[in-house]
Every structure is written in structure tokens, then in C-alpha cells.
Amino acid sequence: YTYYYKVKTVNASGVKSSYSAAVSAISHCAKPTVKAEYTVSSGKPYLKWSTVTGASKYQVYRAGSQNGTYKYIGSTTRTNYTDTTASAGYTYYYKVKAVSKVRSAANSANSKALAVNSHCARPVVKPDYLASTGKPYLKWKAVDGAVKYYVYRSGSKSGTYKYIGTATKLNYTDTT
């Protein structure tokens, strides 16, 4: 909304001046404070922030470097956003802007730039065994951006997992 203001001066004796000229000012949405992480299942950057009073939606911008050119990548009415277009292994920089319910002149300033690493998605592993040897056999589908897969083993589900090998294919046989 637009508000109008006038100001008077007051000296030490309490004597007041006449009003200043009237000025107008637009009340803007507050700048969002954004936190970032990544979605474990997909590895994609995940941004979240608190609700901004007076905002109808939020616009998200991304750049390849902190001082790079930020390009609009989407908007949401929620207080979170997952960048589904991010590629694994890259660092992206994000800014979020609150869009006013009333008019665009009251949109917030961009949030502080925030760096987020995009990770590979978590593989979905299916266990089996080799009939010929009885050894555990693991298989999974390709994960975008992955060039190899590290395999870990434990004696119990909640135990300590230790590295046992690397696979460049979409399967692994635990020969030990």
C-alpha cells in the first residue's frame, strides 16, 4: 500500500515547526530469509523460507556464480522450492523474491544469494543373490550424473557401514 507522511521538528523547549511537504512511500514485502539443503531422494537443491506478510507468491532466480546473472526459474505459492532442473555435481546460487498481493511495486528485494550443491540422486537398490555361488548380488538403475557407485556393508541395519567396493556398472556382487 501507499502511505503519505509529513514530519515536524521539535526543539528542546517543545516548540514545533510547521509540517514538511507531504511525501509518499510504498510499503514493500520483507526480503525472504532463505535456507538451503538438497532433497535426499533426488539430490536436487531444496530452498525453504518463512512466510512473508503481504506476499502472494515467491519468485526463484538462479545463477552459476554468486555475482553472475540471475535468471528466473520459477515461482511458487509455497514457502519452499526444489530446483528440478539442476544437474548433479554443480554448485548453483539462488535468490528468492516475495511478490506483493497488492502490486508489483511493493515486491521485496531479492534475498541474499545462497550457494547450494546439487548431488546425485540416491540409488534404489534391489537385493538378490547369485544362484551359482549364493553370494549377495545388488542391482540398481542408473543415476543421472553418477560415474561410479560405492558399496558399503554392515552386520546389522543400524550398524556401522564400511566401504567394501566400487562399481562402475549397475550391479555389485559381494564376493567376500
PDB file of N, CA, C and O in Angstrom, residues 94-173:
ATOM      1  N   TYR A  94      21.217 -19.082  -5.585  1.00  0.00           N
ATOM      2  CA  TYR A  94      19.793 -18.771  -5.654  1.00  0.00           C
ATOM      3  C   TYR A  94      19.466 -17.485  -4.911  1.00  0.00           C
ATOM      4  O   TYR A  94      20.106 -17.158  -3.910  1.00  0.00           O
ATOM      5  N   LYS A  95      18.439 -16.801  -5.415  1.00  0.00           N
ATOM      6  CA  LYS A  95      17.829 -15.670  -4.730  1.00  0.00           C
ATOM      7  C   LYS A  95      16.321 -15.847  -4.836  1.00  0.00           C
ATOM      8  O   LYS A  95      15.827 -16.386  -5.830  1.00  0.00           O
ATOM      9  N   VAL A  96      15.611 -15.396  -3.800  1.00  0.00           N
ATOM     10  CA  VAL A  96      14.151 -15.502  -3.786  1.00  0.00           C
ATOM     11  C   VAL A  96      13.580 -14.115  -3.541  1.00  0.00           C
ATOM     12  O   VAL A  96      14.116 -13.355  -2.737  1.00  0.00           O
ATOM     13  N   LYS A  97      12.481 -13.805  -4.223  1.00  0.00           N
ATOM     14  CA  LYS A  97      11.805 -12.516  -4.083  1.00  0.00           C
ATOM     15  C   LYS A  97      10.345 -12.763  -3.702  1.00  0.00           C
ATOM     16  O   LYS A  97       9.686 -13.632  -4.295  1.00  0.00           O
ATOM     17  N   ALA A  98       9.844 -12.040  -2.705  1.00  0.00           N
ATOM     18  CA  ALA A  98       8.425 -12.111  -2.342  1.00  0.00           C
ATOM     19  C   ALA A  98       7.652 -11.172  -3.263  1.00  0.00           C
ATOM     20  O   ALA A  98       8.033 -10.017  -3.446  1.00  0.00           O
ATOM     21  N   VAL A  99       6.560 -11.679  -3.849  1.00  0.00           N
ATOM     22  CA  VAL A  99       5.727 -10.892  -4.760  1.00  0.00           C
ATOM     23  C   VAL A  99       4.500 -10.414  -3.991  1.00  0.00           C
ATOM     24  O   VAL A  99       3.763 -11.211  -3.411  1.00  0.00           O
ATOM     25  N   SER A 100       4.281  -9.102  -4.006  1.00  0.00           N
ATOM     26  CA  SER A 100       3.190  -8.475  -3.252  1.00  0.00           C
ATOM     27  C   SER A 100       1.812  -8.900  -3.750  1.00  0.00           C
ATOM     28  O   SER A 100       1.597  -9.051  -4.958  1.00  0.00           O
ATOM     29  N   LYS A 101       0.859  -9.048  -2.818  1.00  0.00           N
ATOM     30  CA  LYS A 101      -0.546  -9.315  -3.166  1.00  0.00           C
ATOM     31  C   LYS A 101      -1.178  -8.113  -3.840  1.00  0.00           C
ATOM     32  O   LYS A 101      -2.114  -8.247  -4.595  1.00  0.00           O
ATOM     33  N   VAL A 102      -0.661  -6.910  -3.525  1.00  0.00           N
ATOM     34  CA  VAL A 102      -1.306  -5.674  -3.947  1.00  0.00           C
ATOM     35  C   VAL A 102      -0.794  -5.169  -5.292  1.00  0.00           C
ATOM     36  O   VAL A 102      -1.570  -4.926  -6.201  1.00  0.00           O
ATOM     37  N   ARG A 103       0.522  -5.004  -5.422  1.00  0.00           N
ATOM     38  CA  ARG A 103       1.087  -4.532  -6.690  1.00  0.00           C
ATOM     39  C   ARG A 103       2.573  -4.800  -6.748  1.00  0.00           C
ATOM     40  O   ARG A 103       3.252  -4.869  -5.728  1.00  0.00           O
ATOM     41  N   SER A 104       3.062  -4.906  -7.980  1.00  0.00           N
ATOM     42  CA  SER A 104       4.460  -5.298  -8.177  1.00  0.00           C
ATOM     43  C   SER A 104       5.455  -4.279  -7.632  1.00  0.00           C
ATOM     44  O   SER A 104       6.570  -4.638  -7.289  1.00  0.00           O
ATOM     45  N   ALA A 105       5.057  -3.017  -7.538  1.00  0.00           N
ATOM     46  CA  ALA A 105       5.960  -2.005  -6.991  1.00  0.00           C
ATOM     47  C   ALA A 105       6.278  -2.272  -5.517  1.00  0.00           C
ATOM     48  O   ALA A 105       7.214  -1.706  -4.971  1.00  0.00           O
ATOM     49  N   ALA A 106       5.505  -3.157  -4.892  1.00  0.00           N
ATOM     50  CA  ALA A 106       5.716  -3.469  -3.476  1.00  0.00           C
ATOM     51  C   ALA A 106       6.408  -4.821  -3.278  1.00  0.00           C
ATOM     52  O   ALA A 106       6.482  -5.317  -2.158  1.00  0.00           O
ATOM     53  N   ASN A 107       6.921  -5.418  -4.349  1.00  0.00           N
ATOM     54  CA  ASN A 107       7.656  -6.674  -4.203  1.00  0.00           C
ATOM     55  C   ASN A 107       8.876  -6.454  -3.323  1.00  0.00           C
ATOM     56  O   ASN A 107       9.404  -5.344  -3.244  1.00  0.00           O
ATOM     57  N   SER A 108       9.324  -7.511  -2.707  1.00  0.00           N
ATOM     58  CA  SER A 108      10.507  -7.407  -1.845  1.00  0.00           C
ATOM     59  C   SER A 108      11.765  -7.253  -2.685  1.00  0.00           C
ATOM     60  O   SER A 108      11.766  -7.482  -3.898  1.00  0.00           O
ATOM     61  N   ALA A 109      12.836  -6.929  -2.009  1.00  0.00           N
ATOM     62  CA  ALA A 109      14.161  -7.019  -2.628  1.00  0.00           C
ATOM     63  C   ALA A 109      14.502  -8.501  -2.699  1.00  0.00           C
ATOM     64  O   ALA A 109      13.895  -9.327  -2.010  1.00  0.00           O
ATOM     65  N   ASN A 110      15.471  -8.853  -3.513  1.00  0.00           N
ATOM     66  CA  ASN A 110      15.913 -10.252  -3.581  1.00  0.00           C
ATOM     67  C   ASN A 110      16.562 -10.651  -2.272  1.00  0.00           C
ATOM     68  O   ASN A 110      17.221  -9.839  -1.622  1.00  0.00           O
ATOM     69  N   SER A 111      16.390 -11.912  -1.909  1.00  0.00           N
ATOM     70  CA  SER A 111      17.068 -12.438  -0.728  1.00  0.00           C
ATOM     71  C   SER A 111      18.574 -12.439  -0.982  1.00  0.00           C
ATOM     72  O   SER A 111      19.034 -12.268  -2.107  1.00  0.00           O
ATOM     73  N   LYS A 112      19.312 -12.668   0.065  1.00  0.00           N
ATOM     74  CA  LYS A 112      20.768 -12.825  -0.044  1.00  0.00           C
ATOM     75  C   LYS A 112      21.043 -14.048  -0.923  1.00  0.00           C
ATOM     76  O   LYS A 112      20.317 -15.040  -0.870  1.00  0.00           O
ATOM     77  N   ALA A 113      22.092 -13.994  -1.738  1.00  0.00           N
ATOM     78  CA  ALA A 113      22.464 -15.125  -2.593  1.00  0.00           C
ATOM     79  C   ALA A 113      22.884 -16.307  -1.720  1.00  0.00           C
ATOM     80  O   ALA A 113      23.572 -16.133  -0.717  1.00  0.00           O
ATOM     81  N   LEU A 114      22.466 -17.484  -2.111  1.00  0.00           N
ATOM     82  CA  LEU A 114      22.731 -18.680  -1.333  1.00  0.00           C
ATOM     83  C   LEU A 114      23.274 -19.776  -2.248  1.00  0.00           C
ATOM     84  O   LEU A 114      22.652 -20.100  -3.258  1.00  0.00           O
ATOM     85  N   ALA A 115      24.421 -20.343  -1.918  1.00  0.00           N
ATOM     86  CA  ALA A 115      25.029 -21.414  -2.716  1.00  0.00           C
ATOM     87  C   ALA A 115      24.486 -22.765  -2.272  1.00  0.00           C
ATOM     88  O   ALA A 115      24.360 -23.030  -1.079  1.00  0.00           O
ATOM     89  N   VAL A 116      24.173 -23.622  -3.263  1.00  0.00           N
ATOM     90  CA  VAL A 116      23.694 -24.969  -2.974  1.00  0.00           C
ATOM     91  C   VAL A 116      24.351 -25.938  -3.953  1.00  0.00           C
ATOM     92  O   VAL A 116      24.371 -25.681  -5.154  1.00  0.00           O
ATOM     93  N   ASN A 117      24.872 -27.036  -3.433  1.00  0.00           N
ATOM     94  CA  ASN A 117      25.435 -28.077  -4.281  1.00  0.00           C
ATOM     95  C   ASN A 117      24.328 -29.032  -4.697  1.00  0.00           C
ATOM     96  O   ASN A 117      23.512 -29.427  -3.872  1.00  0.00           O
ATOM     97  N   SER A 118      24.316 -29.390  -5.958  1.00  0.00           N
ATOM     98  CA  SER A 118      23.375 -30.387  -6.451  1.00  0.00           C
ATOM     99  C   SER A 118      24.072 -31.737  -6.405  1.00  0.00           C
ATOM    100  O   SER A 118      25.187 -31.883  -6.895  1.00  0.00           O
ATOM    101  N   HIS A 119      23.441 -32.705  -5.782  1.00  0.00           N
ATOM    102  CA  HIS A 119      24.023 -34.029  -5.596  1.00  0.00           C
ATOM    103  C   HIS A 119      23.400 -35.029  -6.564  1.00  0.00           C
ATOM    104  O   HIS A 119      22.366 -34.770  -7.159  1.00  0.00           O
ATOM    105  N   CYS A 120      24.017 -36.179  -6.657  1.00  0.00           N
ATOM    106  CA  CYS A 120      23.393 -37.278  -7.390  1.00  0.00           C
ATOM    107  C   CYS A 120      22.211 -37.776  -6.555  1.00  0.00           C
ATOM    108  O   CYS A 120      22.229 -37.690  -5.324  1.00  0.00           O
ATOM    109  N   ALA A 121      21.230 -38.315  -7.234  1.00  0.00           N
ATOM    110  CA  ALA A 121      20.084 -38.897  -6.524  1.00  0.00           C
ATOM    111  C   ALA A 121      20.541 -40.152  -5.781  1.00  0.00           C
ATOM    112  O   ALA A 121      21.543 -40.781  -6.142  1.00  0.00           O
ATOM    113  N   ARG A 122      19.800 -40.510  -4.784  1.00  0.00           N
ATOM    114  CA  ARG A 122      20.080 -41.724  -4.027  1.00  0.00           C
ATOM    115  C   ARG A 122      19.641 -42.923  -4.875  1.00  0.00           C
ATOM    116  O   ARG A 122      18.523 -42.958  -5.374  1.00  0.00           O
ATOM    117  N   PRO A 123      20.506 -43.934  -5.053  1.00  0.00           N
ATOM    118  CA  PRO A 123      20.091 -45.093  -5.845  1.00  0.00           C
ATOM    119  C   PRO A 123      19.058 -45.936  -5.099  1.00  0.00           C
ATOM    120  O   PRO A 123      19.052 -45.975  -3.865  1.00  0.00           O
ATOM    121  N   VAL A 124      18.193 -46.579  -5.859  1.00  0.00           N
ATOM    122  CA  VAL A 124      17.226 -47.512  -5.298  1.00  0.00           C
ATOM    123  C   VAL A 124      17.779 -48.904  -5.581  1.00  0.00           C
ATOM    124  O   VAL A 124      17.841 -49.339  -6.739  1.00  0.00           O
ATOM    125  N   VAL A 125      18.202 -49.583  -4.528  1.00  0.00           N
ATOM    126  CA  VAL A 125      18.916 -50.853  -4.659  1.00  0.00           C
ATOM    127  C   VAL A 125      17.965 -52.021  -4.424  1.00  0.00           C
ATOM    128  O   VAL A 125      17.166 -52.001  -3.487  1.00  0.00           O
ATOM    129  N   LYS A 126      18.091 -53.025  -5.286  1.00  0.00           N
ATOM    130  CA  LYS A 126      17.305 -54.252  -5.131  1.00  0.00           C
ATOM    131  C   LYS A 126      18.279 -55.393  -4.842  1.00  0.00           C
ATOM    132  O   LYS A 126      19.201 -55.636  -5.619  1.00  0.00           O
ATOM    133  N   PRO A 127      18.083 -56.101  -3.731  1.00  0.00           N
ATOM    134  CA  PRO A 127      18.982 -57.206  -3.397  1.00  0.00           C
ATOM    135  C   PRO A 127      18.533 -58.506  -4.066  1.00  0.00           C
ATOM    136  O   PRO A 127      17.351 -58.711  -4.334  1.00  0.00           O
ATOM    137  N   ASP A 128      19.488 -59.339  -4.332  1.00  0.00           N
ATOM    138  CA  ASP A 128      19.245 -60.673  -4.875  1.00  0.00           C
ATOM    139  C   ASP A 128      20.439 -61.520  -4.457  1.00  0.00           C
ATOM    140  O   ASP A 128      21.226 -61.093  -3.617  1.00  0.00           O
ATOM    141  N   TYR A 129      20.590 -62.686  -5.011  1.00  0.00           N
ATOM    142  CA  TYR A 129      21.791 -63.483  -4.770  1.00  0.00           C
ATOM    143  C   TYR A 129      22.094 -64.261  -6.040  1.00  0.00           C
ATOM    144  O   TYR A 129      21.228 -64.494  -6.873  1.00  0.00           O
ATOM    145  N   LEU A 130      23.355 -64.616  -6.196  1.00  0.00           N
ATOM    146  CA  LEU A 130      23.755 -65.423  -7.345  1.00  0.00           C
ATOM    147  C   LEU A 130      23.457 -66.885  -7.027  1.00  0.00           C
ATOM    148  O   LEU A 130      23.968 -67.428  -6.047  1.00  0.00           O
ATOM    149  N   ALA A 131      22.642 -67.510  -7.835  1.00  0.00           N
ATOM    150  CA  ALA A 131      22.264 -68.905  -7.596  1.00  0.00           C
ATOM    151  C   ALA A 131      23.480 -69.821  -7.628  1.00  0.00           C
ATOM    152  O   ALA A 131      23.561 -70.790  -6.862  1.00  0.00           O
ATOM    153  N   SER A 132      24.449 -69.499  -8.483  1.00  0.00           N
ATOM    154  CA  SER A 132      25.611 -70.377  -8.631  1.00  0.00           C
ATOM    155  C   SER A 132      26.536 -70.364  -7.408  1.00  0.00           C
ATOM    156  O   SER A 132      27.142 -71.377  -7.070  1.00  0.00           O
ATOM    157  N   THR A 133      26.642 -69.221  -6.718  1.00  0.00           N
ATOM    158  CA  THR A 133      27.562 -69.109  -5.572  1.00  0.00           C
ATOM    159  C   THR A 133      26.856 -68.804  -4.255  1.00  0.00           C
ATOM    160  O   THR A 133      27.433 -68.975  -3.191  1.00  0.00           O
ATOM    161  N   GLY A 134      25.639 -68.314  -4.333  1.00  0.00           N
ATOM    162  CA  GLY A 134      24.907 -67.929  -3.124  1.00  0.00           C
ATOM    163  C   GLY A 134      25.313 -66.567  -2.576  1.00  0.00           C
ATOM    164  O   GLY A 134      24.818 -66.121  -1.550  1.00  0.00           O
ATOM    165  N   LYS A 135      26.214 -65.873  -3.273  1.00  0.00           N
ATOM    166  CA  LYS A 135      26.716 -64.570  -2.817  1.00  0.00           C
ATOM    167  C   LYS A 135      25.674 -63.474  -3.064  1.00  0.00           C
ATOM    168  O   LYS A 135      24.952 -63.505  -4.061  1.00  0.00           O
ATOM    169  N   PRO A 136      25.610 -62.497  -2.147  1.00  0.00           N
ATOM    170  CA  PRO A 136      24.680 -61.374  -2.335  1.00  0.00           C
ATOM    171  C   PRO A 136      24.989 -60.604  -3.624  1.00  0.00           C
ATOM    172  O   PRO A 136      26.148 -60.356  -3.955  1.00  0.00           O
ATOM    173  N   TYR A 137      23.921 -60.256  -4.333  1.00  0.00           N
ATOM    174  CA  TYR A 137      24.024 -59.551  -5.607  1.00  0.00           C
ATOM    175  C   TYR A 137      23.099 -58.334  -5.506  1.00  0.00           C
ATOM    176  O   TYR A 137      21.917 -58.461  -5.217  1.00  0.00           O
ATOM    177  N   LEU A 138      23.644 -57.143  -5.716  1.00  0.00           N
ATOM    178  CA  LEU A 138      22.869 -55.904  -5.646  1.00  0.00           C
ATOM    179  C   LEU A 138      22.738 -55.322  -7.044  1.00  0.00           C
ATOM    180  O   LEU A 138      23.685 -55.372  -7.827  1.00  0.00           O
ATOM    181  N   LYS A 139      21.578 -54.743  -7.341  1.00  0.00           N
ATOM    182  CA  LYS A 139      21.396 -54.088  -8.639  1.00  0.00           C
ATOM    183  C   LYS A 139      20.566 -52.823  -8.445  1.00  0.00           C
ATOM    184  O   LYS A 139      19.817 -52.688  -7.477  1.00  0.00           O
ATOM    185  N   TRP A 140      20.738 -51.880  -9.375  1.00  0.00           N
ATOM    186  CA  TRP A 140      20.046 -50.591  -9.313  1.00  0.00           C
ATOM    187  C   TRP A 140      19.983 -49.994 -10.704  1.00  0.00           C
ATOM    188  O   TRP A 140      20.671 -50.446 -11.619  1.00  0.00           O
ATOM    189  N   LYS A 141      19.152 -48.977 -10.855  1.00  0.00           N
ATOM    190  CA  LYS A 141      19.045 -48.249 -12.127  1.00  0.00           C
ATOM    191  C   LYS A 141      20.071 -47.122 -12.135  1.00  0.00           C
ATOM    192  O   LYS A 141      20.484 -46.635 -11.084  1.00  0.00           O
ATOM    193  N   ALA A 142      20.456 -46.705 -13.339  1.00  0.00           N
ATOM    194  CA  ALA A 142      21.425 -45.614 -13.489  1.00  0.00           C
ATOM    195  C   ALA A 142      20.907 -44.345 -12.812  1.00  0.00           C
ATOM    196  O   ALA A 142      19.709 -44.051 -12.840  1.00  0.00           O
ATOM    197  N   VAL A 143      21.809 -43.606 -12.206  1.00  0.00           N
ATOM    198  CA  VAL A 143      21.500 -42.334 -11.563  1.00  0.00           C
ATOM    199  C   VAL A 143      22.163 -41.240 -12.401  1.00  0.00           C
ATOM    200  O   VAL A 143      23.365 -41.312 -12.665  1.00  0.00           O
ATOM    201  N   ASP A 144      21.382 -40.242 -12.833  1.00  0.00           N
ATOM    202  CA  ASP A 144      21.924 -39.151 -13.642  1.00  0.00           C
ATOM    203  C   ASP A 144      23.121 -38.504 -12.955  1.00  0.00           C
ATOM    204  O   ASP A 144      23.060 -38.173 -11.775  1.00  0.00           O
ATOM    205  N   GLY A 145      24.195 -38.356 -13.695  1.00  0.00           N
ATOM    206  CA  GLY A 145      25.387 -37.687 -13.184  1.00  0.00           C
ATOM    207  C   GLY A 145      26.373 -38.606 -12.486  1.00  0.00           C
ATOM    208  O   GLY A 145      27.510 -38.232 -12.238  1.00  0.00           O
ATOM    209  N   ALA A 146      25.963 -39.834 -12.160  1.00  0.00           N
ATOM    210  CA  ALA A 146      26.860 -40.757 -11.450  1.00  0.00           C
ATOM    211  C   ALA A 146      27.802 -41.438 -12.438  1.00  0.00           C
ATOM    212  O   ALA A 146      27.385 -41.852 -13.520  1.00  0.00           O
ATOM    213  N   VAL A 147      29.072 -41.558 -12.064  1.00  0.00           N
ATOM    214  CA  VAL A 147      30.048 -42.270 -12.888  1.00  0.00           C
ATOM    215  C   VAL A 147      30.497 -43.566 -12.219  1.00  0.00           C
ATOM    216  O   VAL A 147      31.073 -44.431 -12.859  1.00  0.00           O
ATOM    217  N   LYS A 148      30.263 -43.668 -10.918  1.00  0.00           N
ATOM    218  CA  LYS A 148      30.550 -44.895 -10.189  1.00  0.00           C
ATOM    219  C   LYS A 148      29.711 -44.924  -8.921  1.00  0.00           C
ATOM    220  O   LYS A 148      29.121 -43.919  -8.522  1.00  0.00           O
ATOM    221  N   TYR A 149      29.674 -46.090  -8.316  1.00  0.00           N
ATOM    222  CA  TYR A 149      28.857 -46.301  -7.126  1.00  0.00           C
ATOM    223  C   TYR A 149      29.712 -46.953  -6.057  1.00  0.00           C
ATOM    224  O   TYR A 149      30.420 -47.928  -6.340  1.00  0.00           O
ATOM    225  N   TYR A 150      29.685 -46.420  -4.831  1.00  0.00           N
ATOM    226  CA  TYR A 150      30.413 -47.004  -3.719  1.00  0.00           C
ATOM    227  C   TYR A 150      29.461 -47.917  -2.953  1.00  0.00           C
ATOM    228  O   TYR A 150      28.319 -47.536  -2.676  1.00  0.00           O
ATOM    229  N   VAL A 151      29.937 -49.082  -2.576  1.00  0.00           N
ATOM    230  CA  VAL A 151      29.115 -50.058  -1.863  1.00  0.00           C
ATOM    231  C   VAL A 151      29.645 -50.199  -0.436  1.00  0.00           C
ATOM    232  O   VAL A 151      30.853 -50.307  -0.227  1.00  0.00           O
ATOM    233  N   TYR A 152      28.716 -50.192   0.516  1.00  0.00           N
ATOM    234  CA  TYR A 152      29.045 -50.297   1.941  1.00  0.00           C
ATOM    235  C   TYR A 152      28.260 -51.465   2.531  1.00  0.00           C
ATOM    236  O   TYR A 152      27.148 -51.766   2.092  1.00  0.00           O
ATOM    237  N   ARG A 153      28.795 -52.072   3.569  1.00  0.00           N
ATOM    238  CA  ARG A 153      28.151 -53.228   4.192  1.00  0.00           C
ATOM    239  C   ARG A 153      28.218 -53.109   5.709  1.00  0.00           C
ATOM    240  O   ARG A 153      29.169 -52.554   6.263  1.00  0.00           O
ATOM    241  N   SER A 154      27.198 -53.684   6.366  1.00  0.00           N
ATOM    242  CA  SER A 154      27.149 -53.733   7.824  1.00  0.00           C
ATOM    243  C   SER A 154      26.566 -55.074   8.242  1.00  0.00           C
ATOM    244  O   SER A 154      25.826 -55.709   7.471  1.00  0.00           O
ATOM    245  N   GLY A 155      26.849 -55.485   9.463  1.00  0.00           N
ATOM    246  CA  GLY A 155      26.282 -56.722  10.007  1.00  0.00           C
ATOM    247  C   GLY A 155      24.871 -56.549  10.527  1.00  0.00           C
ATOM    248  O   GLY A 155      24.178 -57.531  10.796  1.00  0.00           O
ATOM    249  N   SER A 156      24.418 -55.290  10.665  1.00  0.00           N
ATOM    250  CA  SER A 156      23.045 -55.016  11.095  1.00  0.00           C
ATOM    251  C   SER A 156      22.552 -53.732  10.421  1.00  0.00           C
ATOM    252  O   SER A 156      23.365 -52.896  10.004  1.00  0.00           O
ATOM    253  N   LYS A 157      21.239 -53.598  10.321  1.00  0.00           N
ATOM    254  CA  LYS A 157      20.644 -52.456   9.620  1.00  0.00           C
ATOM    255  C   LYS A 157      21.097 -51.120  10.197  1.00  0.00           C
ATOM    256  O   LYS A 157      21.370 -50.172   9.474  1.00  0.00           O
ATOM    257  N   SER A 158      21.177 -51.027  11.509  1.00  0.00           N
ATOM    258  CA  SER A 158      21.563 -49.755  12.142  1.00  0.00           C
ATOM    259  C   SER A 158      23.029 -49.750  12.574  1.00  0.00           C
ATOM    260  O   SER A 158      23.458 -48.862  13.296  1.00  0.00           O
ATOM    261  N   GLY A 159      23.799 -50.708  12.110  1.00  0.00           N
ATOM    262  CA  GLY A 159      25.211 -50.802  12.477  1.00  0.00           C
ATOM    263  C   GLY A 159      26.072 -49.816  11.699  1.00  0.00           C
ATOM    264  O   GLY A 159      25.586 -48.972  10.955  1.00  0.00           O
ATOM    265  N   THR A 160      27.376 -49.946  11.869  1.00  0.00           N
ATOM    266  CA  THR A 160      28.337 -49.107  11.164  1.00  0.00           C
ATOM    267  C   THR A 160      28.606 -49.727   9.794  1.00  0.00           C
ATOM    268  O   THR A 160      28.957 -50.899   9.703  1.00  0.00           O
ATOM    269  N   TYR A 161      28.423 -48.931   8.753  1.00  0.00           N
ATOM    270  CA  TYR A 161      28.642 -49.415   7.387  1.00  0.00           C
ATOM    271  C   TYR A 161      30.071 -49.113   6.960  1.00  0.00           C
ATOM    272  O   TYR A 161      30.545 -47.999   7.118  1.00  0.00           O
ATOM    273  N   LYS A 162      30.735 -50.135   6.413  1.00  0.00           N
ATOM    274  CA  LYS A 162      32.117 -49.995   5.949  1.00  0.00           C
ATOM    275  C   LYS A 162      32.156 -50.195   4.441  1.00  0.00           C
ATOM    276  O   LYS A 162      31.464 -51.055   3.893  1.00  0.00           O
ATOM    277  N   TYR A 163      33.004 -49.403   3.812  1.00  0.00           N
ATOM    278  CA  TYR A 163      33.200 -49.481   2.362  1.00  0.00           C
ATOM    279  C   TYR A 163      33.752 -50.857   1.984  1.00  0.00           C
ATOM    280  O   TYR A 163      34.704 -51.332   2.595  1.00  0.00           O
ATOM    281  N   ILE A 164      33.136 -51.501   0.956  1.00  0.00           N
ATOM    282  CA  ILE A 164      33.637 -52.810   0.515  1.00  0.00           C
ATOM    283  C   ILE A 164      34.003 -52.841  -0.974  1.00  0.00           C
ATOM    284  O   ILE A 164      34.607 -53.799  -1.429  1.00  0.00           O
ATOM    285  N   GLY A 165      33.627 -51.800  -1.713  1.00  0.00           N
ATOM    286  CA  GLY A 165      33.999 -51.817  -3.122  1.00  0.00           C
ATOM    287  C   GLY A 165      33.329 -50.739  -3.937  1.00  0.00           C
ATOM    288  O   GLY A 165      32.451 -50.017  -3.464  1.00  0.00           O
ATOM    289  N   THR A 166      33.761 -50.644  -5.195  1.00  0.00           N
ATOM    290  CA  THR A 166      33.242 -49.665  -6.143  1.00  0.00           C
ATOM    291  C   THR A 166      32.693 -50.384  -7.363  1.00  0.00           C
ATOM    292  O   THR A 166      33.288 -51.368  -7.819  1.00  0.00           O
ATOM    293  N   ALA A 167      31.581 -49.908  -7.886  1.00  0.00           N
ATOM    294  CA  ALA A 167      31.002 -50.462  -9.111  1.00  0.00           C
ATOM    295  C   ALA A 167      30.881 -49.342 -10.142  1.00  0.00           C
ATOM    296  O   ALA A 167      30.511 -48.223  -9.805  1.00  0.00           O
ATOM    297  N   THR A 168      31.235 -49.660 -11.375  1.00  0.00           N
ATOM    298  CA  THR A 168      31.012 -48.697 -12.474  1.00  0.00           C
ATOM    299  C   THR A 168      29.813 -49.146 -13.302  1.00  0.00           C
ATOM    300  O   THR A 168      29.328 -48.417 -14.145  1.00  0.00           O
ATOM    301  N   LYS A 169      29.360 -50.374 -13.048  1.00  0.00           N
ATOM    302  CA  LYS A 169      28.149 -50.905 -13.708  1.00  0.00           C
ATOM    303  C   LYS A 169      26.986 -50.724 -12.744  1.00  0.00           C
ATOM    304  O   LYS A 169      27.131 -50.151 -11.680  1.00  0.00           O
ATOM    305  N   LEU A 170      25.853 -51.257 -13.101  1.00  0.00           N
ATOM    306  CA  LEU A 170      24.637 -51.081 -12.293  1.00  0.00           C
ATOM    307  C   LEU A 170      24.361 -52.286 -11.391  1.00  0.00           C
ATOM    308  O   LEU A 170      23.210 -52.593 -11.087  1.00  0.00           O
ATOM    309  N   ASN A 171      25.451 -52.921 -10.958  1.00  0.00           N
ATOM    310  CA  ASN A 171      25.290 -54.059 -10.059  1.00  0.00           C
ATOM    311  C   ASN A 171      26.609 -54.303  -9.315  1.00  0.00           C
ATOM    312  O   ASN A 171      27.644 -53.778  -9.698  1.00  0.00           O
ATOM    313  N   TYR A 172      26.492 -55.119  -8.270  1.00  0.00           N
ATOM    314  CA  TYR A 172      27.678 -55.443  -7.468  1.00  0.00           C
ATOM    315  C   TYR A 172      27.440 -56.789  -6.797  1.00  0.00           C
ATOM    316  O   TYR A 172      26.368 -57.027  -6.219  1.00  0.00           O
ATOM    317  N   THR A 173      28.433 -57.639  -6.860  1.00  0.00           N
ATOM    318  CA  THR A 173      28.382 -58.934  -6.176  1.00  0.00           C
ATOM    319  C   THR A 173      29.352 -58.876  -5.008  1.00  0.00           C
ATOM    320  O   THR A 173      30.529 -58.565  -5.180  1.00  0.00           O
TER     321      THR A 173
END
